[in-house]
Coordinates of C-alpha atoms in Angstrom, one line a residue:
A1 CA 29.8 7.5 -19.5
L2 CA 30.5 7.1 -15.9
F3 CA 29.0 10.4 -15.3
W4 CA 25.6 9.2 -16.8
I5 CA 25.9 5.8 -15.0
A6 CA 26.5 7.6 -11.7
W7 CA 23.6 10.0 -12.2
A8 CA 21.4 7.1 -13.0
W9 CA 22.3 5.2 -9.9
V10 CA 21.8 8.4 -7.7
A11 CA 18.0 8.6 -9.3
E12 CA 17.5 4.8 -9.1
T13 CA 18.4 5.0 -5.2
R14 CA 16.0 7.8 -4.7
A15 CA 13.4 5.4 -6.3
D16 CA 13.2 7.6 -9.3
Y17 CA 13.3 5.1 -11.9
A18 CA 11.7 7.1 -14.6
F19 CA 14.2 10.1 -14.3
A20 CA 17.0 7.0 -14.1
E21 CA 15.8 5.9 -17.5
K22 CA 15.9 9.4 -19.0
V23 CA 19.5 9.6 -17.7
F24 CA 20.7 6.6 -19.4
M25 CA 18.6 7.5 -22.7
K26 CA 20.2 10.9 -22.6
G27 CA 23.9 9.3 -22.3
I28 CA 23.2 6.9 -25.0
Q29 CA 21.8 9.6 -27.2
K30 CA 25.0 12.0 -26.5
E31 CA 27.0 8.9 -27.6
A32 CA 29.0 8.8 -24.2
V33 CA 32.3 7.0 -24.2
P34 CA 32.6 4.2 -23.4
L35 CA 29.1 3.5 -24.8
K36 CA 29.1 0.0 -24.7
I37 CA 29.7 0.0 -20.9
L38 CA 26.9 2.5 -20.8
K39 CA 24.5 0.5 -22.6
Q40 CA 25.4 -2.9 -20.6
R41 CA 24.7 -0.7 -17.4
H42 CA 21.2 0.3 -19.0
K43 CA 20.1 -3.4 -19.9
Q44 CA 21.3 -4.5 -16.1
F45 CA 19.0 -1.2 -15.1
Q46 CA 16.1 -2.6 -17.3
R47 CA 16.5 -6.0 -15.8
R48 CA 16.3 -4.7 -12.0
M49 CA 13.4 -2.4 -13.0
S50 CA 11.5 -5.9 -14.4
R51 CA 12.2 -7.6 -11.2
H52 CA 11.2 -4.2 -9.2
W53 CA 7.9 -4.0 -11.1
L54 CA 7.3 -8.2 -10.8
N55 CA 7.8 -8.2 -7.3
E56 CA 5.6 -5.0 -6.6
S57 CA 2.8 -6.8 -8.6
Q58 CA 3.4 -10.1 -6.6
K59 CA 3.4 -8.2 -3.2
D60 CA 0.4 -6.1 -4.3
S61 CA -1.8 -9.5 -5.2
A62 CA -0.6 -11.0 -1.8
E63 CA -1.8 -7.9 0.2
E64 CA -5.2 -8.0 -1.6
E65 CA -5.6 -11.6 -0.8
I66 CA -4.6 -11.2 3.1
E67 CA -7.1 -8.2 3.1
E68 CA -9.9 -10.4 1.2
N69 CA -9.2 -13.3 3.8
A70 CA -9.0 -11.1 6.9
G71 CA -12.6 -9.8 6.2
R72 CA -13.7 -13.3 5.8
S73 CA -12.6 -14.5 9.1
A74 CA -13.9 -11.4 10.9
L75 CA -17.4 -12.4 9.8
G76 CA -16.9 -16.0 10.9
G77 CA -15.0 -15.4 14.0
L78 CA -17.9 -14.7 16.3
S79 CA -18.3 -17.8 18.6
E80 CA -21.7 -19.1 20.3
K81 CA -20.7 -17.7 23.5
R82 CA -20.5 -14.3 22.1
V83 CA -23.8 -14.5 20.3
R84 CA -25.5 -15.2 23.5
R85 CA -24.0 -12.3 25.3
N86 CA -24.6 -10.0 22.5
D87 CA -28.2 -11.0 22.9
R88 CA -28.4 -10.6 26.5
R89 CA -26.8 -7.0 26.4
Q90 CA -29.3 -5.9 23.6
N91 CA -32.4 -7.4 25.3
G92 CA -31.5 -5.8 28.5
N93 CA -30.2 -2.5 27.5
H94 CA -33.0 -1.1 25.7
S95 CA -35.1 -0.5 28.4
R96 CA -32.5 0.9 30.8
N97 CA -30.9 3.1 28.1
R98 CA -34.5 4.5 27.2
S99 CA -35.4 5.3 30.8
T100 CA -31.9 7.1 31.5
F101 CA -32.2 9.0 28.3
T102 CA -35.9 10.0 29.3
S103 CA -35.0 11.0 33.1
R104 CA -31.9 13.3 31.6
A105 CA -33.8 14.7 28.7
P106 CA -35.6 18.2 28.9
N107 CA -39.1 18.3 29.4
Y108 CA -40.0 19.6 25.4
I109 CA -38.4 16.1 24.3
T110 CA -40.2 13.8 26.9
S111 CA -43.6 15.3 26.5
T112 CA -45.8 14.2 24.0

């Protein structure tokens, strides 16, 4: 039984939970001695996995909520000062950018 328990533990520490489960099941199928200890450790493993998956799902939900809130705050984070500054840049840059472009462009682009 110690062989199967140790092998499952190695798999679990490497986050190969499916393989660890298979190892426990194989040891139980082979009726490893002492079988009672092997079954106890398997039950403990199953409890750890239940907690692990529960924590993972809660962490995923929390991360999704953070991402949703981050997106909303980005939309609402523009101050009135920045809006005015952005308007000035848009109004002033259009004519300047166009003249810069046409002065550098080859003749076949600027001629109509």
